[in-house]
mmCIF file of C-alpha atoms (C1' of nucleotides) in Angstrom:
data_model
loop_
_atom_site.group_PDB
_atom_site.id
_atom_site.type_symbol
_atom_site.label_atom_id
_atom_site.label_comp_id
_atom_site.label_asym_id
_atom_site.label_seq_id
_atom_site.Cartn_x
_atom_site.Cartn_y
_atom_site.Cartn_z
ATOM 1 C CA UNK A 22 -10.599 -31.592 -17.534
ATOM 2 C CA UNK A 23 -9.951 -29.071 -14.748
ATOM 3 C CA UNK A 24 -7.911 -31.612 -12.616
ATOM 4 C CA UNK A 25 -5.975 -32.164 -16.137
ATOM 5 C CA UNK A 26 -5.015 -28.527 -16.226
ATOM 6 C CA UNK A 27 -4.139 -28.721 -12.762
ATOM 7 C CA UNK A 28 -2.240 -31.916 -12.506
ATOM 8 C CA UNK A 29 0.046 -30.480 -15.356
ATOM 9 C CA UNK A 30 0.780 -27.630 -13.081
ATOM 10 C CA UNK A 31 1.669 -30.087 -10.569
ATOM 11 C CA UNK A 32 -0.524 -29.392 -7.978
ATOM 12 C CA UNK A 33 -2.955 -31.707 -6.038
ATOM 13 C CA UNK A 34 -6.474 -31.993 -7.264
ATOM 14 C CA UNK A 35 -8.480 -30.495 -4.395
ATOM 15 C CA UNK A 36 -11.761 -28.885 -4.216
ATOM 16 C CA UNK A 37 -10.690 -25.201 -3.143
ATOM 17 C CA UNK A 38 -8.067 -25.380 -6.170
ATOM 18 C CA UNK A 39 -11.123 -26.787 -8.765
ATOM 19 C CA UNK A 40 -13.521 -24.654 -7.508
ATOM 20 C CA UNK A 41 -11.498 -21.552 -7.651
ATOM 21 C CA UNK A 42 -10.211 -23.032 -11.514
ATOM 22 C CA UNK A 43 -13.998 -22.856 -12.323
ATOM 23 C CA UNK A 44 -14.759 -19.379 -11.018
ATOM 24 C CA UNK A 45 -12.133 -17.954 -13.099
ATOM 25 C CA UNK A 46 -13.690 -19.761 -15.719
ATOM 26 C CA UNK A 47 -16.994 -19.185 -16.187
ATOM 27 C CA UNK A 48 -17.150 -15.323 -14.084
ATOM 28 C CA UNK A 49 -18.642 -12.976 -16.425
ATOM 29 C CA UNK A 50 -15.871 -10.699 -15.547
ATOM 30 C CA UNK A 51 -12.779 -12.131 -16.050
ATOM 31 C CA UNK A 52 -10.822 -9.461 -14.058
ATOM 32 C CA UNK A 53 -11.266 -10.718 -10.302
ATOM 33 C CA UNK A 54 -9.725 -9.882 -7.088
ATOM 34 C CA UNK A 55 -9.400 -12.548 -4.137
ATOM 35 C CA UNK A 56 -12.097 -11.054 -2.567
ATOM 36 C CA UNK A 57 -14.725 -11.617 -5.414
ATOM 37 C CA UNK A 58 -13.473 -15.031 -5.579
ATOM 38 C CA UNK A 59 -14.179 -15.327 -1.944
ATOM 39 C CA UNK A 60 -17.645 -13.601 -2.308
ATOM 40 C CA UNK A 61 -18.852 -16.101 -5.192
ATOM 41 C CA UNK A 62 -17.247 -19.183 -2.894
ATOM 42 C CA UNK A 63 -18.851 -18.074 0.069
ATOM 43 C CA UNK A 64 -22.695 -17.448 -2.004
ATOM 44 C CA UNK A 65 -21.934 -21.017 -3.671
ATOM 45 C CA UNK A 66 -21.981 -21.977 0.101
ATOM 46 C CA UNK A 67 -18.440 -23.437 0.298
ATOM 47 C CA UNK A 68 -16.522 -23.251 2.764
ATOM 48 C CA UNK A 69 -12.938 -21.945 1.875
ATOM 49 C CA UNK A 70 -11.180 -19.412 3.581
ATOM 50 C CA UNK A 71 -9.683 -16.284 2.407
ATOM 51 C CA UNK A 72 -6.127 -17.559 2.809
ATOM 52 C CA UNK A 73 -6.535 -20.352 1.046
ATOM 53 C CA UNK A 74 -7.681 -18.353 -1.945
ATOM 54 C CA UNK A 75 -4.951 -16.175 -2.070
ATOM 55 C CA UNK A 76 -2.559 -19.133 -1.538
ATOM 56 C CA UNK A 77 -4.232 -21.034 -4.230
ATOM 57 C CA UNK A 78 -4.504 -17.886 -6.833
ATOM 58 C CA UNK A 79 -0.529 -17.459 -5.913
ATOM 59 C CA UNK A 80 -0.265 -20.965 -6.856
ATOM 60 C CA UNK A 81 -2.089 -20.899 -10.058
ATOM 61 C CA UNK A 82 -0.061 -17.402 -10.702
ATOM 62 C CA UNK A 83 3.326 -19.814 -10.493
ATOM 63 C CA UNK A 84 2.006 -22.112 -12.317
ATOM 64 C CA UNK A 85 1.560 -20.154 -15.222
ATOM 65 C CA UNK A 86 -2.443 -20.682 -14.929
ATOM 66 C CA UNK A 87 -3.240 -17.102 -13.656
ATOM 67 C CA UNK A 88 -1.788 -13.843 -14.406
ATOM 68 C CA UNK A 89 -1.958 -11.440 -11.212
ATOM 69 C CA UNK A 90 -2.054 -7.570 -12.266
ATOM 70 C CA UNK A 91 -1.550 -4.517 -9.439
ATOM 71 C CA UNK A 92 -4.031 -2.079 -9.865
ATOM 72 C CA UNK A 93 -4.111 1.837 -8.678
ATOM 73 C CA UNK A 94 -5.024 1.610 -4.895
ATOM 74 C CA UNK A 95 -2.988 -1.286 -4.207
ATOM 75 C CA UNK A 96 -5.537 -4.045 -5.391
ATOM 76 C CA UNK A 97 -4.234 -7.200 -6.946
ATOM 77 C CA UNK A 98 -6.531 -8.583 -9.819
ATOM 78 C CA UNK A 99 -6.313 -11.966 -10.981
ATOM 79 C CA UNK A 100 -7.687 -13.504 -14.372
ATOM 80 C CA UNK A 101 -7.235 -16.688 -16.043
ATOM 81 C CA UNK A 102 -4.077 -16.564 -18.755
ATOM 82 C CA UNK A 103 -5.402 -17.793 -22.085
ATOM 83 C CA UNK A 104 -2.043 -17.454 -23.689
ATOM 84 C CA UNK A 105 -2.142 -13.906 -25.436
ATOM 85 C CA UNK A 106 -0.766 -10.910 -23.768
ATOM 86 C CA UNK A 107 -2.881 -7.772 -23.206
ATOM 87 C CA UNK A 108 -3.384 -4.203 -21.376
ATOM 88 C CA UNK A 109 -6.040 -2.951 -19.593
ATOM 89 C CA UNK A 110 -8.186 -0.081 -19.750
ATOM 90 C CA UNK A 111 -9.669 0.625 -16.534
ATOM 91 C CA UNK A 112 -13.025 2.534 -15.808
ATOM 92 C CA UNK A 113 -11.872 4.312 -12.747
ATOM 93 C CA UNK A 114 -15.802 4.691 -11.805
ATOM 94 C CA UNK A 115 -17.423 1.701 -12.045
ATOM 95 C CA UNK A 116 -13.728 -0.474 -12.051
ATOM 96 C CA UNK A 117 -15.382 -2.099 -14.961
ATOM 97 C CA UNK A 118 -11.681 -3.666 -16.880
ATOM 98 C CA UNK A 119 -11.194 -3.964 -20.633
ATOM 99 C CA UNK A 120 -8.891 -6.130 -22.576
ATOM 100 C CA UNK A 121 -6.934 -4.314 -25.547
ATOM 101 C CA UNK A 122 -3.842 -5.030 -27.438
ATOM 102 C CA UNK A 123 -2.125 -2.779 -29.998
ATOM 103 C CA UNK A 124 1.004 -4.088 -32.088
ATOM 104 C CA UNK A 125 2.725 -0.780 -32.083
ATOM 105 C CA UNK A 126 2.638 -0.266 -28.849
ATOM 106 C CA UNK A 127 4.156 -3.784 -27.899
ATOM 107 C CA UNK A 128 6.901 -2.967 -30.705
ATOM 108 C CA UNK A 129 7.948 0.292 -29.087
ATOM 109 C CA UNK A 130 8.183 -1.038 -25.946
ATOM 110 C CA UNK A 131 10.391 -3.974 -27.197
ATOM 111 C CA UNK A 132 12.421 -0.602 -28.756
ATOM 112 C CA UNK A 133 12.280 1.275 -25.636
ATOM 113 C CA UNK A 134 14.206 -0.934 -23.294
ATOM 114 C CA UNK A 135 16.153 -2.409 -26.017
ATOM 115 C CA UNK A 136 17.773 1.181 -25.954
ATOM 116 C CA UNK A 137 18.370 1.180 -22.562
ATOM 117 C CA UNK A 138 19.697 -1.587 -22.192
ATOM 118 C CA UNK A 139 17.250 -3.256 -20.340
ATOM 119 C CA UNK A 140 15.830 -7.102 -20.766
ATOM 120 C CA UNK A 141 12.238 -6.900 -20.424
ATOM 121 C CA UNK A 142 10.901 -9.362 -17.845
ATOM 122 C CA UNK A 143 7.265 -8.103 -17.903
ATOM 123 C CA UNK A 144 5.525 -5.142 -18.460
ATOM 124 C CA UNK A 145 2.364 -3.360 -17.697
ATOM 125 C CA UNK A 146 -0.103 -0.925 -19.392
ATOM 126 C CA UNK A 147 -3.065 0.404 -17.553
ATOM 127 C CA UNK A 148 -4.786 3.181 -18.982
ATOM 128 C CA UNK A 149 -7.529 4.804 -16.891
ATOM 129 C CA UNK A 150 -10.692 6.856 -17.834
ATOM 130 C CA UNK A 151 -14.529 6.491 -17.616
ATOM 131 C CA UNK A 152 -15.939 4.438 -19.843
ATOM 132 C CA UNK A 153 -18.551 5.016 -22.142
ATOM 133 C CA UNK A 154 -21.595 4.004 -19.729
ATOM 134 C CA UNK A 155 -20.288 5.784 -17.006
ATOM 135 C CA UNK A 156 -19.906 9.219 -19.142
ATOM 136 C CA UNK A 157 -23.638 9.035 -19.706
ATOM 137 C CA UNK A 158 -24.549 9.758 -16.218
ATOM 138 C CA UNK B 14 11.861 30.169 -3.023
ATOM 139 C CA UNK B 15 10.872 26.536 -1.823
ATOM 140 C CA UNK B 16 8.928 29.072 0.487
ATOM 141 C CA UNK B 17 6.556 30.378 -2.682
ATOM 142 C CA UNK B 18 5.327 26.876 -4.314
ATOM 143 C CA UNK B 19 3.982 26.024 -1.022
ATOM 144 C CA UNK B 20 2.571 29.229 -0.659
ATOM 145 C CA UNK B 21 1.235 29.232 -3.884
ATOM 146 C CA UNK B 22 0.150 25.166 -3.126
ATOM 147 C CA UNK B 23 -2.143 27.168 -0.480
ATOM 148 C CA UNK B 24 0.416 25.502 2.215
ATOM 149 C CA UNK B 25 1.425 26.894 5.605
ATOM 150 C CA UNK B 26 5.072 26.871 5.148
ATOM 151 C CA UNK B 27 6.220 24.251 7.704
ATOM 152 C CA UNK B 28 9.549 22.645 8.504
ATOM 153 C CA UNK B 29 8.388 19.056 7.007
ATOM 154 C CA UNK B 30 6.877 20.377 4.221
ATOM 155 C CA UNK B 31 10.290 22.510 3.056
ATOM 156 C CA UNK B 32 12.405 19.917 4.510
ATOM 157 C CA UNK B 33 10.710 16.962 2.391
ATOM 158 C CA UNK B 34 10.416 19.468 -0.650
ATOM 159 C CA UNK B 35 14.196 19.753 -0.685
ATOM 160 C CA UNK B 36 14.747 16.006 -0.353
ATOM 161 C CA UNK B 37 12.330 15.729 -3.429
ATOM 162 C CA UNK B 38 14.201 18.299 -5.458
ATOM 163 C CA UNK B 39 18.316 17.421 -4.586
ATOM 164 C CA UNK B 40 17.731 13.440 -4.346
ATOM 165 C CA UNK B 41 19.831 11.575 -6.831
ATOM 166 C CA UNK B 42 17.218 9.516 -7.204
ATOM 167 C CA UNK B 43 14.113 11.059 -8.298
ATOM 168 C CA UNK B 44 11.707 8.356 -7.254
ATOM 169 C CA UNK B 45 11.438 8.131 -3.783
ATOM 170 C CA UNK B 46 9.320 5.855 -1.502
ATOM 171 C CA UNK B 47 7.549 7.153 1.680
ATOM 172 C CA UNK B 48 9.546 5.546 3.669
ATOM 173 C CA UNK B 49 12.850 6.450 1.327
ATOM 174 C CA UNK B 50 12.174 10.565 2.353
ATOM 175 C CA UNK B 51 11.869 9.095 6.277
ATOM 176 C CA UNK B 52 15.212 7.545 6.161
ATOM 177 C CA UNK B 53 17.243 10.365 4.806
ATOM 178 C CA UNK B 54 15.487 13.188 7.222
ATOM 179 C CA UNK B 55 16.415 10.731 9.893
ATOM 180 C CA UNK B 56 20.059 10.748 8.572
ATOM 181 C CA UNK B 57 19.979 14.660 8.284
ATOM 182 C CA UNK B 58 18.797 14.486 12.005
ATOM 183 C CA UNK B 59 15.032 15.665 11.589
ATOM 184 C CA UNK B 60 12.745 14.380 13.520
ATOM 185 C CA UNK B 61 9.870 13.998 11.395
ATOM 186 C CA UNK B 62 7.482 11.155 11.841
ATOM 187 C CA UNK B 63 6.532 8.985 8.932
ATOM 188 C CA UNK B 64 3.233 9.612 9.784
ATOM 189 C CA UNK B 65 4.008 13.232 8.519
ATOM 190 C CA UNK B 66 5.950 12.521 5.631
ATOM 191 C CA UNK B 67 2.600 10.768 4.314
ATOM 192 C CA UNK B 68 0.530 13.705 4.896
ATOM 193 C CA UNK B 69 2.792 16.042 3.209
ATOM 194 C CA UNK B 70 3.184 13.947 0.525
ATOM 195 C CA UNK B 71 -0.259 13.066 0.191
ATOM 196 C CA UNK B 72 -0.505 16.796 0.290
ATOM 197 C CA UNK B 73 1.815 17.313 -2.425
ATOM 198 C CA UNK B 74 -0.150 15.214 -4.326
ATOM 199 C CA UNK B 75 -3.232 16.991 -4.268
ATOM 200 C CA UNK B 76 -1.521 20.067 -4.499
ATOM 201 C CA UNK B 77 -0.027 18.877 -7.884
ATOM 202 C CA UNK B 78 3.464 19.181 -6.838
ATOM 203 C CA UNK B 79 4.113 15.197 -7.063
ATOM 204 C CA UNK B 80 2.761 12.760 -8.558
ATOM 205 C CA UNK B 81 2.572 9.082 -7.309
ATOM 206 C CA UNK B 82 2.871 5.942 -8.669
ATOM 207 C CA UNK B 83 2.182 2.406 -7.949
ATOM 208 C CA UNK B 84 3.911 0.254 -8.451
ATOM 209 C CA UNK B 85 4.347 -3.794 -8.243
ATOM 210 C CA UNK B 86 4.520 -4.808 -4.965
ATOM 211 C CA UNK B 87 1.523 -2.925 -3.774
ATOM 212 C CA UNK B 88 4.859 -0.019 -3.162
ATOM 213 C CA UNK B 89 3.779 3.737 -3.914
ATOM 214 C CA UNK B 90 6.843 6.117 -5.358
ATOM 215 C CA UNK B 91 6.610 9.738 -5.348
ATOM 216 C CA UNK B 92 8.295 12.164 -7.559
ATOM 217 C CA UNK B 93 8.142 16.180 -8.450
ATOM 218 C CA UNK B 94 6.316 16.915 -11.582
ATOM 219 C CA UNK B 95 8.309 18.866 -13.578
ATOM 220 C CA UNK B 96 5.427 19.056 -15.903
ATOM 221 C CA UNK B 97 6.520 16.426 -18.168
ATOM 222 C CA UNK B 98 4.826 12.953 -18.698
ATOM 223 C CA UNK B 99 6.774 10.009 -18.646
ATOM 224 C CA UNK B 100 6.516 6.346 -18.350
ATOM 225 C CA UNK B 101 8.931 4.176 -16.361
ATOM 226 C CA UNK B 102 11.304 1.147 -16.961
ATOM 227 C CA UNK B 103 11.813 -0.633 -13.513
ATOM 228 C CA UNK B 104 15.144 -2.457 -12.322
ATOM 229 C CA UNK B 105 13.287 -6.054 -10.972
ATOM 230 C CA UNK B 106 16.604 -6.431 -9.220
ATOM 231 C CA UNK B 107 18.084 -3.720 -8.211
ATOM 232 C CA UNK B 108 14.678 -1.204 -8.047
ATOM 233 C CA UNK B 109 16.320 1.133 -10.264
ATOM 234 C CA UNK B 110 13.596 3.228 -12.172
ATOM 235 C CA UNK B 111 14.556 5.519 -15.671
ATOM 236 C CA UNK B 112 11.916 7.630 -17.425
ATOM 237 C CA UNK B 113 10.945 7.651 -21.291
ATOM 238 C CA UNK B 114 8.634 9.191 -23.266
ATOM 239 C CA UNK B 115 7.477 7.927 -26.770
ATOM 240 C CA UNK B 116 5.488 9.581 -28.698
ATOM 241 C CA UNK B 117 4.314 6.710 -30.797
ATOM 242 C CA UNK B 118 2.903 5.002 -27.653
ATOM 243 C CA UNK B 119 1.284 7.887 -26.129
ATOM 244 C CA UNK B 120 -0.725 8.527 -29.484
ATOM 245 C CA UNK B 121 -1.673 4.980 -29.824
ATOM 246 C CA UNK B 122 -2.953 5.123 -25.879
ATOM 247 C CA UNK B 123 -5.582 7.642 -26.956
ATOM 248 C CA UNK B 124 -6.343 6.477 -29.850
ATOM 249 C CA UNK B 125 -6.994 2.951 -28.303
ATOM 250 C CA UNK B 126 -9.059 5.020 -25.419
ATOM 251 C CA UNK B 127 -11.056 6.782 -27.982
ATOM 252 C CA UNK B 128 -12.044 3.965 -29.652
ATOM 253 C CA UNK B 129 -13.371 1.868 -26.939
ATOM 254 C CA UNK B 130 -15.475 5.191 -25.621
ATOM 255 C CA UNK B 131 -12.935 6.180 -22.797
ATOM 256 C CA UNK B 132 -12.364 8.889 -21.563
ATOM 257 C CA UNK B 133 -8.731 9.085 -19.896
ATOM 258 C CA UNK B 134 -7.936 10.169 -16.392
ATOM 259 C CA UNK B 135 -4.457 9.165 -16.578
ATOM 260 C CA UNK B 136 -2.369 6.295 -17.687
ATOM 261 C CA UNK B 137 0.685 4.168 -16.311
ATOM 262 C CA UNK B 138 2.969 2.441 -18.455
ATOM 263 C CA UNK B 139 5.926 0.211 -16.316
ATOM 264 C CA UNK B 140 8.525 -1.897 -18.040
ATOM 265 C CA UNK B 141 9.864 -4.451 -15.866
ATOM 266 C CA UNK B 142 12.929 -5.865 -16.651
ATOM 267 C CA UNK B 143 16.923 -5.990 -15.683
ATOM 268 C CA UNK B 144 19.169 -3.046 -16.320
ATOM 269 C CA UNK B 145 22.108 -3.418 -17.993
ATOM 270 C CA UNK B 146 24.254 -3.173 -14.650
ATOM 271 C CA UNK B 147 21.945 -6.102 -13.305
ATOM 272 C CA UNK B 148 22.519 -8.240 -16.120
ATOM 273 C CA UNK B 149 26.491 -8.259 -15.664
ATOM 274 C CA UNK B 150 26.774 -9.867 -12.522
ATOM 275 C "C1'" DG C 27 -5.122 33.724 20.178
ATOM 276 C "C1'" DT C 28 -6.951 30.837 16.497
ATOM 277 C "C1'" DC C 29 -6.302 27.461 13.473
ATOM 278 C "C1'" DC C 30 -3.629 24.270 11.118
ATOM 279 C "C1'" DG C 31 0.239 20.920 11.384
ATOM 280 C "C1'" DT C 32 2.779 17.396 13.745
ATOM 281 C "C1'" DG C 33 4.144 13.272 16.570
ATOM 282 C "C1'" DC C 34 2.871 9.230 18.411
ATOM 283 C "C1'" DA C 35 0.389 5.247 18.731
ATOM 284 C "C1'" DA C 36 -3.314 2.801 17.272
ATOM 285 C "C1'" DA C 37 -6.302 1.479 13.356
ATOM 286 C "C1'" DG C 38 -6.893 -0.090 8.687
ATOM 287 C "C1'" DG C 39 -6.869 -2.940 4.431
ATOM 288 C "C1'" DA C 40 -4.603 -6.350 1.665
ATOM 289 C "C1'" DT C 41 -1.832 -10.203 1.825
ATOM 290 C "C1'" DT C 42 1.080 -13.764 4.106
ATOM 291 C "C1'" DT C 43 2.426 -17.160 7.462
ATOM 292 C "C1'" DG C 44 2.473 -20.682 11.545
ATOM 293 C "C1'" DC C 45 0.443 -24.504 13.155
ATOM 294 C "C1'" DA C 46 -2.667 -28.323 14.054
ATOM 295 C "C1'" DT C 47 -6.057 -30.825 11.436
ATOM 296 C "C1'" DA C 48 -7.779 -32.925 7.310
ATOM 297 C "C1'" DA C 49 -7.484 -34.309 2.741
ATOM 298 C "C1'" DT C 50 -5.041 -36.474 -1.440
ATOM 299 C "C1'" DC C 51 -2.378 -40.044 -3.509
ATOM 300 C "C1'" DG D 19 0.327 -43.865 5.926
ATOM 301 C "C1'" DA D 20 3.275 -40.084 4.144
ATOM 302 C "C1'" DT D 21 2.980 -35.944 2.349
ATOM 303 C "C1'" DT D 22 0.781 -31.836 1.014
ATOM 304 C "C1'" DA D 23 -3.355 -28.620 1.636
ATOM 305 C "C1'" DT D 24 -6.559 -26.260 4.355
ATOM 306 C "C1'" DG D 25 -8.652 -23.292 7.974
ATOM 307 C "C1'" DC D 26 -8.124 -20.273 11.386
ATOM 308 C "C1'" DA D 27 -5.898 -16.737 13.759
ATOM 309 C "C1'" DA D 28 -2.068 -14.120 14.321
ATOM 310 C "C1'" DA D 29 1.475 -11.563 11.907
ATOM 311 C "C1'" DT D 30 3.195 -8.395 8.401
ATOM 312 C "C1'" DC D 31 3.588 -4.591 5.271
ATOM 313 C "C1'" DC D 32 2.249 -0.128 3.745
ATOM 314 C "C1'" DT D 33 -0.634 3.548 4.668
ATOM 315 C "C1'" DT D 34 -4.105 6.306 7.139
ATOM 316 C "C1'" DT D 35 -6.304 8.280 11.215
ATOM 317 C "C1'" DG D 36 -7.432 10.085 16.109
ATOM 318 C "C1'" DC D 37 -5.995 12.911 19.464
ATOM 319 C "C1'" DA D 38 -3.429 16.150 22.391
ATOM 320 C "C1'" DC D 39 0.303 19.307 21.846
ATOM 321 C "C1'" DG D 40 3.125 22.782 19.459
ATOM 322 C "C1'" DG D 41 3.931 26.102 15.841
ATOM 323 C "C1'" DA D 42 2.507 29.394 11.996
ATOM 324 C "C1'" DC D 43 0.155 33.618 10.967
#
DNA sequence: GTCCGTGCAAAGGATTTGCATAATC
DNA sequence: GATTATGCAAATCCTTTGCACGGAC
């Protein structure tokens, strides 16, 4: 079923590009940089180097599979898209990343640029705090 | 009188620091890129090492005098802070970057913050899209 | 004169690219 | 077997840092 997904996006089915398909998969955190993918490749013992995950996660980022977000600190994150839009709130502490959407918001964005003339080709909302977890300490 | 808000920044009052403080001020363009302040003291004839114009504005930073922003690209942008909060809508093509402020979105940030346990440190909202000059051609 | 600031060059981290080899179709 | 992908190392981009010198107070 993964080659499925990745023979749609018209890409070769190779192990580095299933592999990394299944990491974004089934990581408990969904939010992962190229690094962490590397880390969990390397512990899984394979043998794929670092290049070749950020070429693939570019790849998967074309082909619509991946959705690659720019962090404070100059850290790319990558996460599988599932099709519905979101922002992030980011626990600047423990970098622990939370998924929220709010209709209004979307809507007065939409307004926003519509005012200014401007067609919206993408658009990102990070808001950072500490989380709840974090406070407690 | 550039002089007395590095003074009061509890900053030796330095060539490079006035110098970049004045670029920061009479700029056009209020967003400016480290290496954007480098190329117009080079034009003015200063010779003022990038290296420096990081530290100052690094400085700046901390002092609260600018605030910086990151944007796509892994690119950082710094501006004077006026004081204000604002958001940013960001030219894709030409790099051209307005400010807004909404109300309605900066009441639903908290309120989504609040409600997931956050506490907020600070926020950035970018719209990416194509200005209305960018759109013509 | 002391201490902080600066210039330069070198280091650093994240990401990309060139090239020969190895894998897919 | 032709074409595309991979691995490795080197290259790149933006930013930071170490160190000796020069300037501010």
């Amino acid at each position: 079923m993964k080659d499925t997904h990745l023979k749609q996006a018209g890409l070769k089915v190779t192990l580095p590009r299933m592999k990394i398909l299944q990491i974004l998969e089934n990581a408990k955190e969904h939010h992962l940089s190229a690094e962490d993918v590397y880390h969990i490749l390397s512990k899984s013992g394979e043998d794929i180097g670092l290049a070749t995950v950020y070429r693939v996660l570019t790849q998967f980022e074309e082909a619509g599979l991946v959705i690659r977000h720019n962090f404070e600190g100059g850290h790319s994150i990558f996460e599988l898209d599932h099709g519905h839009h979101h922002d992030h709130l980011v626990c600047v502490k423990c970098g622990h990343v939370e998924e929220f959407v709010d209709r209004v918001i979307e809507e007065r964005q939409e307004h926003v640029a519509r005012n200014a003339g401007y067609t919206i080709t993408d658009h990102s909302l990070n808001i950072y705090g500490i989380c709840g977890d974090c406070q407690k300490e």
